[in-house]
PDB file of C-alpha atoms in Angstrom:
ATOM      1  CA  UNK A 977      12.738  16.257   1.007  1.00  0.00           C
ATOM      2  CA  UNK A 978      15.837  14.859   0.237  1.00  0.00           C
ATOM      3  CA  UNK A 979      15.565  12.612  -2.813  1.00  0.00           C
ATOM      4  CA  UNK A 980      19.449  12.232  -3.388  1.00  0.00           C
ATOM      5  CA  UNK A 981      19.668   9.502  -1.716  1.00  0.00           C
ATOM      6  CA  UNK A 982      17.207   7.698  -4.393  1.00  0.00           C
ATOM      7  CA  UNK A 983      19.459   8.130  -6.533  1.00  0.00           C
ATOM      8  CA  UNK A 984      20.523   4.756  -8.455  1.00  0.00           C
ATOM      9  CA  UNK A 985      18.197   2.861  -5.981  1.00  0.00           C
ATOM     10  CA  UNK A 986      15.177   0.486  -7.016  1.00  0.00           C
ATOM     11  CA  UNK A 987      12.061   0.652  -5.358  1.00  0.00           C
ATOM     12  CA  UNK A 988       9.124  -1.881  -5.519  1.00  0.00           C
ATOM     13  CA  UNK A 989       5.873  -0.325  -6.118  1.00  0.00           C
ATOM     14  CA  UNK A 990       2.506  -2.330  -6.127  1.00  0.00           C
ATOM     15  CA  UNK A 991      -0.184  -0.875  -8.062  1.00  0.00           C
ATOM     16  CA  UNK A 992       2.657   1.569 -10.329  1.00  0.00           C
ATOM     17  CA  UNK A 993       0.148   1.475 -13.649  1.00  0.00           C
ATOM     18  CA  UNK A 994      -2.269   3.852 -12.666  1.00  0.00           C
ATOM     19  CA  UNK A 995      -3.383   6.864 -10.165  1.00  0.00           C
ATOM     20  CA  UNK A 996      -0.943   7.079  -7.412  1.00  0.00           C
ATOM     21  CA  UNK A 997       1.399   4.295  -8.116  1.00  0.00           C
ATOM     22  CA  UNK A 998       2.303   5.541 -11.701  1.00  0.00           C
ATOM     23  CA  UNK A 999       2.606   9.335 -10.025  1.00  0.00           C
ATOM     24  CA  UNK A1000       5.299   8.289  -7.578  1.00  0.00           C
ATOM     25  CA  UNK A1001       6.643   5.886 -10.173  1.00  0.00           C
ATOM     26  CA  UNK A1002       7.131   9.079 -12.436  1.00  0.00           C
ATOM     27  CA  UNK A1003       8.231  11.099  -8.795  1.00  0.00           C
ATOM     28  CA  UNK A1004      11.166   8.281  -8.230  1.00  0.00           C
ATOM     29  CA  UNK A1005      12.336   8.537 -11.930  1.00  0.00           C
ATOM     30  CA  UNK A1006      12.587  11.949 -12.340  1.00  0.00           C
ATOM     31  CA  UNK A1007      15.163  11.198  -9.234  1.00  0.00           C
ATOM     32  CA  UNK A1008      16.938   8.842 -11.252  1.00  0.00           C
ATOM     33  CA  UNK A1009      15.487   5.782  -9.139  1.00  0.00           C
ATOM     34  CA  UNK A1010      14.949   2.130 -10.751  1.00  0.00           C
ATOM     35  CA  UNK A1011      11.738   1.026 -10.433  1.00  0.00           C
ATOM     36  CA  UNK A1012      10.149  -2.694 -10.309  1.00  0.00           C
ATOM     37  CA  UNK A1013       5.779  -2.577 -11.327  1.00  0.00           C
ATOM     38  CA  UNK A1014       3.711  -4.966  -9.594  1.00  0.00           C
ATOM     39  CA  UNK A1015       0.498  -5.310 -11.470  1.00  0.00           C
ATOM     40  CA  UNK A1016      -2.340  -7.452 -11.755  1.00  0.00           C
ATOM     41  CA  UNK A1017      -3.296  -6.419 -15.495  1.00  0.00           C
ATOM     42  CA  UNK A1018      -0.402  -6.743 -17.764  1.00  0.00           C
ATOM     43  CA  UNK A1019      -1.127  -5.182 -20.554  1.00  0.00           C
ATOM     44  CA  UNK A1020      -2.403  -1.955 -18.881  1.00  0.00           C
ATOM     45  CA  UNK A1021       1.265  -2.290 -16.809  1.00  0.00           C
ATOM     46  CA  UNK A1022       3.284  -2.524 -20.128  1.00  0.00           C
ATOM     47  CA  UNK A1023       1.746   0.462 -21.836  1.00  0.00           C
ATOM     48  CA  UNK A1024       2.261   2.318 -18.370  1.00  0.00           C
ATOM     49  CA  UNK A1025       6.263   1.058 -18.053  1.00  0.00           C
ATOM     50  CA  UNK A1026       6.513   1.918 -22.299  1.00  0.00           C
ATOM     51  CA  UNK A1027       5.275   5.508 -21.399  1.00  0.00           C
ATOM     52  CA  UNK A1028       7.228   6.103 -18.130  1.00  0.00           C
ATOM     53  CA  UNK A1029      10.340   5.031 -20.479  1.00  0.00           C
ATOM     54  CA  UNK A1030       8.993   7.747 -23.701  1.00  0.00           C
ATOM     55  CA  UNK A1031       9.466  10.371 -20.380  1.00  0.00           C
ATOM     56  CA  UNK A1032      12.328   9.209 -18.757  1.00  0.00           C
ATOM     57  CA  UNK A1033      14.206   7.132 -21.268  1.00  0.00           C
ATOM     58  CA  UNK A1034      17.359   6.456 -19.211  1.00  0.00           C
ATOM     59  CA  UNK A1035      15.339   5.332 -16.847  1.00  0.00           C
ATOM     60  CA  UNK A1036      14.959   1.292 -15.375  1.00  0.00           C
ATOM     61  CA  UNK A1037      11.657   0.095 -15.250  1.00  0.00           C
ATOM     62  CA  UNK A1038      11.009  -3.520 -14.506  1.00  0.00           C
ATOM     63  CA  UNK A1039       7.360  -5.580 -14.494  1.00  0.00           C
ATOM     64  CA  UNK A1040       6.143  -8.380 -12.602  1.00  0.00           C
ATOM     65  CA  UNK A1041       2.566  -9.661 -12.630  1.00  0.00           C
ATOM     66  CA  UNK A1042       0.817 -10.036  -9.289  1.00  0.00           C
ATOM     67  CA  UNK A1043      -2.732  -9.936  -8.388  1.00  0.00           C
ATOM     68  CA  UNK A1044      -2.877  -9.334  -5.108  1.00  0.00           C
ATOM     69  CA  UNK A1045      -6.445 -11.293  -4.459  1.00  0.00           C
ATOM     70  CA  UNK A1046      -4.784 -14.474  -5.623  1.00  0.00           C
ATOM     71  CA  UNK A1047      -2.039 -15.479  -2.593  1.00  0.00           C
ATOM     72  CA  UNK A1048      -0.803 -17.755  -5.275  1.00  0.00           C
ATOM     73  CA  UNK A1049      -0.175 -15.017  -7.611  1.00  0.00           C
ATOM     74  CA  UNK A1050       1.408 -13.491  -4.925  1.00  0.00           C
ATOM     75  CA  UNK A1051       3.610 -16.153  -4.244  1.00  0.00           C
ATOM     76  CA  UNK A1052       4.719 -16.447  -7.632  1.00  0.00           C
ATOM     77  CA  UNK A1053       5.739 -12.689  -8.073  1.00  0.00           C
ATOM     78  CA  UNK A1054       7.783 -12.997  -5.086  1.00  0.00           C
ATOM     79  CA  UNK A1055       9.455 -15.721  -6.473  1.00  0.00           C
ATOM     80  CA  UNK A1056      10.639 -13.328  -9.475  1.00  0.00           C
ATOM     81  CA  UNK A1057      11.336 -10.539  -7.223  1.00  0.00           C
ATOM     82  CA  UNK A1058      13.890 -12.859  -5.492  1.00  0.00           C
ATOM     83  CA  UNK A1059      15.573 -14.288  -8.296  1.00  0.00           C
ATOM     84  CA  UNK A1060      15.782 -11.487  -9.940  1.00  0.00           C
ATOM     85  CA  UNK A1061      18.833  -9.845 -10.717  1.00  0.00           C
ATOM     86  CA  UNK A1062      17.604  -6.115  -9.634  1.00  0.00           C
ATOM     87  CA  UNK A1063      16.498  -6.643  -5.752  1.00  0.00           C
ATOM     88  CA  UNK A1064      14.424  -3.806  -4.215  1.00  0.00           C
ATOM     89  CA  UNK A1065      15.843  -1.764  -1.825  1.00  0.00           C
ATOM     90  CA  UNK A1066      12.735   0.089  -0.966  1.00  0.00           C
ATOM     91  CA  UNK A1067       9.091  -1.408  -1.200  1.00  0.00           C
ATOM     92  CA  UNK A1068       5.942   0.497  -1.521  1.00  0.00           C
ATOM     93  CA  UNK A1069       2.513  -1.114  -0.777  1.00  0.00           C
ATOM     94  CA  UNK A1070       0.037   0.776  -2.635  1.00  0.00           C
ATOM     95  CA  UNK A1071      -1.875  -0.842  -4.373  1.00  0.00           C
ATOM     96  CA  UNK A1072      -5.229  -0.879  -3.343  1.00  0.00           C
ATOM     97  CA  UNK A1073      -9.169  -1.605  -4.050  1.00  0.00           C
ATOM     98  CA  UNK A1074     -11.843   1.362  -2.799  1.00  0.00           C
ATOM     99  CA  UNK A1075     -15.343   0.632  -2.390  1.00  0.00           C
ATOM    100  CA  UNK A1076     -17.843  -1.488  -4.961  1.00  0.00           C
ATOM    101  CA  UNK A1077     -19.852  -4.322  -4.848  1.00  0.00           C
ATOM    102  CA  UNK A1078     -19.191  -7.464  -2.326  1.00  0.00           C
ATOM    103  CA  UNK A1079     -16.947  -9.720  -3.744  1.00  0.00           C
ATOM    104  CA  UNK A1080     -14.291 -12.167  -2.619  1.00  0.00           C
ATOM    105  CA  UNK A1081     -10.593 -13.409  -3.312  1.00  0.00           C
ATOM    106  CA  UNK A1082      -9.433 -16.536  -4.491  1.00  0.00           C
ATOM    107  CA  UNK A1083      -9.511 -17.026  -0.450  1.00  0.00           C
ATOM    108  CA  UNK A1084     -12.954 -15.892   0.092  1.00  0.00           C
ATOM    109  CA  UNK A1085     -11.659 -13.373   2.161  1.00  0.00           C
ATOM    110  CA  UNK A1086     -14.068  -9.890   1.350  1.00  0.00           C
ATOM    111  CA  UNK A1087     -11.797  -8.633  -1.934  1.00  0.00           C
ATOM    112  CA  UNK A1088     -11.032  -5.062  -0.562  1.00  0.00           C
ATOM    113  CA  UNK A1089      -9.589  -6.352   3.152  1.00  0.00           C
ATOM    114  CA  UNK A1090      -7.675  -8.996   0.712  1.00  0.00           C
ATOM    115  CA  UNK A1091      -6.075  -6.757  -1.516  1.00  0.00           C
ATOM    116  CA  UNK A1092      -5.548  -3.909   0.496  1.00  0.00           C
ATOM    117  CA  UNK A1093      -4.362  -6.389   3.898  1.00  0.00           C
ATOM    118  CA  UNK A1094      -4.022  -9.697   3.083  1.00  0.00           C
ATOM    119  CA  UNK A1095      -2.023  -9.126  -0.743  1.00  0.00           C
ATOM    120  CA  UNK A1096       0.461  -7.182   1.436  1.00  0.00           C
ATOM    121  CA  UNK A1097       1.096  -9.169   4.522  1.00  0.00           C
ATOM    122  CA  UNK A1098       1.492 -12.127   1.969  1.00  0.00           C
ATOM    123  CA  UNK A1099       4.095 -10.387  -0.100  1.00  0.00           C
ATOM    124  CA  UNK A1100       5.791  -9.189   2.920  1.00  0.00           C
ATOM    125  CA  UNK A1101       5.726 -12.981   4.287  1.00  0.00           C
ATOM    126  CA  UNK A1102       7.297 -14.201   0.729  1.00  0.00           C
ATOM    127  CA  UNK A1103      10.021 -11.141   0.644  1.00  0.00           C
ATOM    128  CA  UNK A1104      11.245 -11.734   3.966  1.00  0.00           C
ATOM    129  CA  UNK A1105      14.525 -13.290   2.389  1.00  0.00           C
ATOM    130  CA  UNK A1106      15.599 -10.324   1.276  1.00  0.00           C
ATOM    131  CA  UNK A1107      14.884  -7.967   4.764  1.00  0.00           C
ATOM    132  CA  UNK A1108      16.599 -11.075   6.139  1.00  0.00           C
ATOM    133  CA  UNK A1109      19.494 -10.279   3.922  1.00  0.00           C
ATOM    134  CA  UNK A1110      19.435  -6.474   4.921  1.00  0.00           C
ATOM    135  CA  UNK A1111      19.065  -5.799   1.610  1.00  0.00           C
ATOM    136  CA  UNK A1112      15.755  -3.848   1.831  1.00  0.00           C
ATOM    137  CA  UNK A1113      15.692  -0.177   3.875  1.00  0.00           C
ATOM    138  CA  UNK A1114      12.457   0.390   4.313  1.00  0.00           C
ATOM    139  CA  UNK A1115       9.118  -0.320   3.415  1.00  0.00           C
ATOM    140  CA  UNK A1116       6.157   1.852   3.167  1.00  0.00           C
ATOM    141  CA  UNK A1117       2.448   0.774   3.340  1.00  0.00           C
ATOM    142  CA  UNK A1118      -0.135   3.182   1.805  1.00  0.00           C
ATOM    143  CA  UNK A1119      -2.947   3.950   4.096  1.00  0.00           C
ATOM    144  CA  UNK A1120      -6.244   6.476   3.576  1.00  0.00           C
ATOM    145  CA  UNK A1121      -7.303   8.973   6.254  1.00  0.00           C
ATOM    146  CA  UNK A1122     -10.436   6.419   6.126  1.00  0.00           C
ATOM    147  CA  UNK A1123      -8.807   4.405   8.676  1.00  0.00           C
ATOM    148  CA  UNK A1124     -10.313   6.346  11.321  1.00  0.00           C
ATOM    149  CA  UNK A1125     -13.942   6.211  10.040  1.00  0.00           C
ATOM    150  CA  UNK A1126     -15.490   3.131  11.806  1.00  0.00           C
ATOM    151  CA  UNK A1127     -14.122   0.719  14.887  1.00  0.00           C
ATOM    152  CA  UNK A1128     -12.846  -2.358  13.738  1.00  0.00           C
ATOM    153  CA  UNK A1129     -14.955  -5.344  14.102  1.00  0.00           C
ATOM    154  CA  UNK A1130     -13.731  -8.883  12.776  1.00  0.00           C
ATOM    155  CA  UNK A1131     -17.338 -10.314  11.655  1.00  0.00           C
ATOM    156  CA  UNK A1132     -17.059  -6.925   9.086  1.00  0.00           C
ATOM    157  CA  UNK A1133     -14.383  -8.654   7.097  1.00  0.00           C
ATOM    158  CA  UNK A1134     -15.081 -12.378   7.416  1.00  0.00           C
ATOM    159  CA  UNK A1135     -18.867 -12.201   6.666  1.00  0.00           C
ATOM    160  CA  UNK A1136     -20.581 -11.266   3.742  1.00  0.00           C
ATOM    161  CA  UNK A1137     -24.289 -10.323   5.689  1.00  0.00           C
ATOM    162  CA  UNK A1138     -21.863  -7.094   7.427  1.00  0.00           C
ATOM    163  CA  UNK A1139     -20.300  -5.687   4.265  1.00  0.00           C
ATOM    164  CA  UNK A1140     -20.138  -2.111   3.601  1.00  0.00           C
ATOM    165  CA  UNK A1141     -18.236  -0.772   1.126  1.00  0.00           C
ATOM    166  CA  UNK A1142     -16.992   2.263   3.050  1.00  0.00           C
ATOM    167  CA  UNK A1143     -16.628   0.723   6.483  1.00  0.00           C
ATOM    168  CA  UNK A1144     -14.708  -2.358   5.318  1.00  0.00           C
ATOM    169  CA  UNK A1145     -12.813  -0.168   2.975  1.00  0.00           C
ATOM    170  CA  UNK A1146     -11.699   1.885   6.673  1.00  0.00           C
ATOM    171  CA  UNK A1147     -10.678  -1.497   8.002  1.00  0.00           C
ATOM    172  CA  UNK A1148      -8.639  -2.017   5.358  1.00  0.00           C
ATOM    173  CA  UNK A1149      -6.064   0.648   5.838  1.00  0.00           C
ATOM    174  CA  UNK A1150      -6.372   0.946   9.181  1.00  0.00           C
ATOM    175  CA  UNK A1151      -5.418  -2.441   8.561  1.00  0.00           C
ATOM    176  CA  UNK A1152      -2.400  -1.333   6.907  1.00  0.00           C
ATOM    177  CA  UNK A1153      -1.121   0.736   9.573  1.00  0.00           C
ATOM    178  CA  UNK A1154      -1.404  -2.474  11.742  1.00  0.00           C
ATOM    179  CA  UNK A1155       0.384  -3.909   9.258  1.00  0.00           C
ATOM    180  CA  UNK A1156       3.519  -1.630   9.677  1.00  0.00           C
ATOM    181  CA  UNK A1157       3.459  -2.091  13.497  1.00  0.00           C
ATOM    182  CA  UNK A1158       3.340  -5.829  13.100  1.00  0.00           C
ATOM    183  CA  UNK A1159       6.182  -5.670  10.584  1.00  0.00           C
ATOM    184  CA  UNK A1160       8.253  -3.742  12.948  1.00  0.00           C
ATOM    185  CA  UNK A1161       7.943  -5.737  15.777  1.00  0.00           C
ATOM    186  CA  UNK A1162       9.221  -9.007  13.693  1.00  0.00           C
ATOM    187  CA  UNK A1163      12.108  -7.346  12.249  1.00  0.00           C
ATOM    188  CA  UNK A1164      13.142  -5.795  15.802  1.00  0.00           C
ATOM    189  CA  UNK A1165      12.763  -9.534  17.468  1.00  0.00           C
ATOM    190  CA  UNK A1166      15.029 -10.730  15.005  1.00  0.00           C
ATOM    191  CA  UNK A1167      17.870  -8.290  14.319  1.00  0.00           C
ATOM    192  CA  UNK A1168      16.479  -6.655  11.211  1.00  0.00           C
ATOM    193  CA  UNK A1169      17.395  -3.299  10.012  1.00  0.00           C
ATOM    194  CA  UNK A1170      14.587  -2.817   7.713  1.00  0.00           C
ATOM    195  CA  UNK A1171      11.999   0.158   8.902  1.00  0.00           C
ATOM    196  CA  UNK A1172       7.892   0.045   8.141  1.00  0.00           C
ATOM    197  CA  UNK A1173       6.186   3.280   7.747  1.00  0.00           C
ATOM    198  CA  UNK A1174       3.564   4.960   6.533  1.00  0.00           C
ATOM    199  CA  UNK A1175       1.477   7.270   3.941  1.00  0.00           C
ATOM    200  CA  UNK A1176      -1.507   8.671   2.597  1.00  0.00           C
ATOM    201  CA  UNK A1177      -2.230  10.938  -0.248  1.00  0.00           C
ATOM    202  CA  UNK A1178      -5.260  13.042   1.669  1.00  0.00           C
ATOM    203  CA  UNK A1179      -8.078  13.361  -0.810  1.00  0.00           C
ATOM    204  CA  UNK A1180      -6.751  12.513  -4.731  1.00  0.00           C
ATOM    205  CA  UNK A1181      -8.128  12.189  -7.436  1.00  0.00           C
ATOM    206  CA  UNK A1182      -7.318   8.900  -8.449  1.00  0.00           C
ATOM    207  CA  UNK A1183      -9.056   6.290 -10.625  1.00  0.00           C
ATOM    208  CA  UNK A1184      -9.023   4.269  -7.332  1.00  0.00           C
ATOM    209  CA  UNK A1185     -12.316   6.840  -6.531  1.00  0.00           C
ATOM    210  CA  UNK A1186     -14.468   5.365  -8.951  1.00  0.00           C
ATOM    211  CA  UNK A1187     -16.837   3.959  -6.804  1.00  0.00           C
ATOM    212  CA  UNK A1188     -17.352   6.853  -4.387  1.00  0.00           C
ATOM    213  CA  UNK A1189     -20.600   7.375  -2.677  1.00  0.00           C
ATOM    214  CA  UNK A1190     -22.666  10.095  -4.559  1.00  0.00           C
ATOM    215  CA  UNK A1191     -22.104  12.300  -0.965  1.00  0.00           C
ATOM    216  CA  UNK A1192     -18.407  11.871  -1.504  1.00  0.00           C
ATOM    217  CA  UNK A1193     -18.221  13.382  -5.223  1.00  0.00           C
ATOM    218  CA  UNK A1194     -18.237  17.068  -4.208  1.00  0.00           C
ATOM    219  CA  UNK A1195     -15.888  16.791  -1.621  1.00  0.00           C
ATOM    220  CA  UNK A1196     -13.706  15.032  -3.731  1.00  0.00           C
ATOM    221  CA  UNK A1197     -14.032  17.965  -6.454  1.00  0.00           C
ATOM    222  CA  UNK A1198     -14.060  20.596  -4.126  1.00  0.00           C
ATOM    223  CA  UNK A1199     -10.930  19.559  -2.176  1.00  0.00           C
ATOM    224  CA  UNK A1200      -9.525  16.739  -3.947  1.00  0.00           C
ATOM    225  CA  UNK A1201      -5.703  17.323  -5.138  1.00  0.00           C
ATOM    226  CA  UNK A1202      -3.745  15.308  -7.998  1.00  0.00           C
ATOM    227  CA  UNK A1203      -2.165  12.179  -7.684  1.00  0.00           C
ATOM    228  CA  UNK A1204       1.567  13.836  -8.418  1.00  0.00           C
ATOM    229  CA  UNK A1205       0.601  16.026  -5.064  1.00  0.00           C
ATOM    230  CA  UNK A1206      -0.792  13.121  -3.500  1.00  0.00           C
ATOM    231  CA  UNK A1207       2.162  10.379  -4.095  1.00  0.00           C
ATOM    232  CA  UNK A1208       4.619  13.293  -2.122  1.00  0.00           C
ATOM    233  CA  UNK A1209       4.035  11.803   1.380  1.00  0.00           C
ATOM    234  CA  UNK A1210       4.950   8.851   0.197  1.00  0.00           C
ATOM    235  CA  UNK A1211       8.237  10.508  -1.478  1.00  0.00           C
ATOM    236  CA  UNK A1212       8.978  12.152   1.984  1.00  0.00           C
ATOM    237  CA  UNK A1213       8.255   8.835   3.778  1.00  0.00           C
ATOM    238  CA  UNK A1214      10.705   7.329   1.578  1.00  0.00           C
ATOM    239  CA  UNK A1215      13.418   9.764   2.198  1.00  0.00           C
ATOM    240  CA  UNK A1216      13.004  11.169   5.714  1.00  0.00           C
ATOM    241  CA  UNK A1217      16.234  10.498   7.303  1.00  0.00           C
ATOM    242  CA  UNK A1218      14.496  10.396  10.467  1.00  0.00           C
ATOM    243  CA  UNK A1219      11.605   8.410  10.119  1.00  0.00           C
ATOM    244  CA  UNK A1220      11.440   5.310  13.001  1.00  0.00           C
ATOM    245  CA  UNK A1221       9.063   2.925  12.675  1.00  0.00           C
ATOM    246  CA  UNK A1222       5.087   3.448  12.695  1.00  0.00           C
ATOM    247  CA  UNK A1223       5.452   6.487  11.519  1.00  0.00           C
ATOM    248  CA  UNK A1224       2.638   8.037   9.091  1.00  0.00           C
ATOM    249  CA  UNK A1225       3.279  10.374   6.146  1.00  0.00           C
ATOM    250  CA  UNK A1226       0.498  12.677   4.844  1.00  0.00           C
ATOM    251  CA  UNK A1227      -0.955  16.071   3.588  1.00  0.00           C
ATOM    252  CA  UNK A1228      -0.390  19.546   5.817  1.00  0.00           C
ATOM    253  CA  UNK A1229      -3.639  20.695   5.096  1.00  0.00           C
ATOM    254  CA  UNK A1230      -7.304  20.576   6.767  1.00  0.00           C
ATOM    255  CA  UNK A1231      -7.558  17.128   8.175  1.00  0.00           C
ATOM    256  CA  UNK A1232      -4.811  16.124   6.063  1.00  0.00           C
ATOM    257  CA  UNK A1233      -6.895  16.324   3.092  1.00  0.00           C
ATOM    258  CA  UNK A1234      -4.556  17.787   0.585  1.00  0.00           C
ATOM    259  CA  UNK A1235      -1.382  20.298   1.017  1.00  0.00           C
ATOM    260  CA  UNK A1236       2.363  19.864   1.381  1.00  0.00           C
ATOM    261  CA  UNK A1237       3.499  16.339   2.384  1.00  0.00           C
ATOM    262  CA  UNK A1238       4.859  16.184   6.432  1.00  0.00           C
ATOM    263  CA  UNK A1239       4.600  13.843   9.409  1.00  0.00           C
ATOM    264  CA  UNK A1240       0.835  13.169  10.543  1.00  0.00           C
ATOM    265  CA  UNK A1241      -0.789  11.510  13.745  1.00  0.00           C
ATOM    266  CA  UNK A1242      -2.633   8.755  12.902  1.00  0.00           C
ATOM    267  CA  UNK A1243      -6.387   7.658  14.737  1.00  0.00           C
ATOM    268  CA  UNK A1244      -5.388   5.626  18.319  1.00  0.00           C
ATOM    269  CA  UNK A1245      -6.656   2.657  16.866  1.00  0.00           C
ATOM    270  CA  UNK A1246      -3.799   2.371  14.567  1.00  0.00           C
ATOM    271  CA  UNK A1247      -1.356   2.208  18.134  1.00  0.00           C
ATOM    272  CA  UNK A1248      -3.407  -1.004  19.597  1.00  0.00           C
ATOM    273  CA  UNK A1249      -1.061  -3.826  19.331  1.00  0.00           C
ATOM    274  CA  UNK A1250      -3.648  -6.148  20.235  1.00  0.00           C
ATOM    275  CA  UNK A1251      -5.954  -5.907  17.210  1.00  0.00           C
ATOM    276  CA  UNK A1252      -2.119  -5.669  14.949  1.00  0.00           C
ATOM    277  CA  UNK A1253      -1.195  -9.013  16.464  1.00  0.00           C
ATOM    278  CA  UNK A1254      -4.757 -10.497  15.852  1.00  0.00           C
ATOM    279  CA  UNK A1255      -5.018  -9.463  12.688  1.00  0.00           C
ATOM    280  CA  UNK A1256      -1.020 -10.519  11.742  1.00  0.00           C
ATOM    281  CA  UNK A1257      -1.997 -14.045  12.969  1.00  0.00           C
ATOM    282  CA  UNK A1258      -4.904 -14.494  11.143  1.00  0.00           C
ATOM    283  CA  UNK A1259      -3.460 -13.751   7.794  1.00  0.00           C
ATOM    284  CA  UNK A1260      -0.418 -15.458   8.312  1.00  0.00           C
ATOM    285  CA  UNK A1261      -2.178 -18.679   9.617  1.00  0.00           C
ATOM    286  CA  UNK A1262      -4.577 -18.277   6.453  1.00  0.00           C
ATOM    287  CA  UNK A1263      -1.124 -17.786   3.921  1.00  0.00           C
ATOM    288  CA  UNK A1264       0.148 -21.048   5.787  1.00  0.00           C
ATOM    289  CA  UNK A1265      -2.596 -22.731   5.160  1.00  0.00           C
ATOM    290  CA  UNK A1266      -3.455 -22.331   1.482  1.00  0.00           C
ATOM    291  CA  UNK A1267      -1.207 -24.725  -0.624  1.00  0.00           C
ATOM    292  CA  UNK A1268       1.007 -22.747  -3.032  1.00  0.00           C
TER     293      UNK A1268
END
């Protein structure tokens, strides 16, 4: 892993506060990166960015609020982002909601599909200045070895009588890999250099996990591996010189549940361009739609 490169760069992170987003933040600091926070509670962010500084006080730490069920907060963040003086030149989509209770975003779309999909593809959508602008070399959208779990089915995420916290949670990041493909196949139709790829941390032990299953707690505490070991992939998908586009980042170990970072396959559901393209134009015809 070559994190030289980093060096004196600024990367966007959604989600930095906590569990694997403030591990990687602390991974890209320690390699003298800048960082930007995107997080929906700001006073949780601040004491985060405040102790990231106590650890790495030369470091650059910048925070923007954004709640990623709100497209409006979205909006707005990527309105700083833009104007700001320090742009991004790498973005990380991690932020992320696991499990719970049925609930909905400001767009009544079901909140973990929202957040984890729809909070993305949104920022992506207000960003797209700056790939424009070839300012930004790659992006890389956070993904769960859940994504494999259940077939996609569209009436899972748009109706509340088919929620399940586990299954939807799947769709979600196998959502994100869609995402990536989707990304990929704008910027190549237009000339862009940026790259999407992809990561997942295996099994970590993240406050992201607190609404496991009870069946899921052992294997979690049996096989479950930090968040500094589980934020590598993303470090290496980051910095592999020869990553292309689509690719997927995650642990070496049994079924990429925890071990060294390296390239993964990813489930064949996460290659269909049909479903990416279906799901890309539903979310951006629902962004387009809401007034901002």
């Amino acid at each position: 892993m070559n994190v030289e490169e980093l060096k004196g760069k600024t990367v966007l992170i959604t989600g930095a506060n906590s569990g694997l987003g403030y591990a990687l933040a602390e991974h890209l600091l320690k390699a003298q990166a800048n960082i930007i926070m995107l997080c929906r509670e700001l006073r949780r962010a601040e004491e985060a960015r405040l102790k990231l500084l106590t650890l790495f006080p030369k470091g650059k730490v910048g925070l923007i609020r954004m709640n990623l069920s709100s497209l409006t907060s979205v909006h707005n963040a990527a309105e700083e982002v833009l104007a700001g003086a320090n742009k991004p030149d790498y973005i990380v989509n991690n932020a992320g909601k696991m499990f719970g209770p049925y609930m909905v975003t400001e767009e009544g779309v079901e909140s973990q599909f929202g957040v984890n999909y729809l909070g993305h593809l949104a920022l992506m959508k207000f960003l797209f200045p700056l790939f424009q602008e070839g300012g930004v070399g790659r992006i890389v959208n956070v993904s769960s070895i859940a994504h494999r779990w259940f077939p996609f089915e569209f009436r899972n995420i748009l109706q509340s009588a088919h929620y399940h916290p586990v299954r939807n949670y799947s769709h979600s990041k196998l959502a994100n890999l869609l995402l990536s493909r989707s990304l990929n196949k704008a910027f190549q139709g237009m000339g862009i250099s940026t790259v999407a790829v992809n990561a997942h941390p295996g099994i970590s032990r993240t406050n992201i996990g607190r609404n496991l299953p009870q069946w899921m707690v052992p294997v979690a505490l049996r096989f479950g591996q930090s968040p500094e070991a589980g934020a590598l992939p993303i470090m290496l998908a980051l910095t592999d010189v020869e990553a292309t586009g689509g690719d997927c980042y995650g642990p070496a170990g049994f079924q990429q549940w925890f071990g060294g970072a390296q390239k993964v396959e990813v489930g064949a559901s996460a290659h269909d361009d049909r479903l990416a393209a279906a799901l890309w134009e539903w979310g951006i015809e629902l962004i387009e739609g809401k007034s901002i």
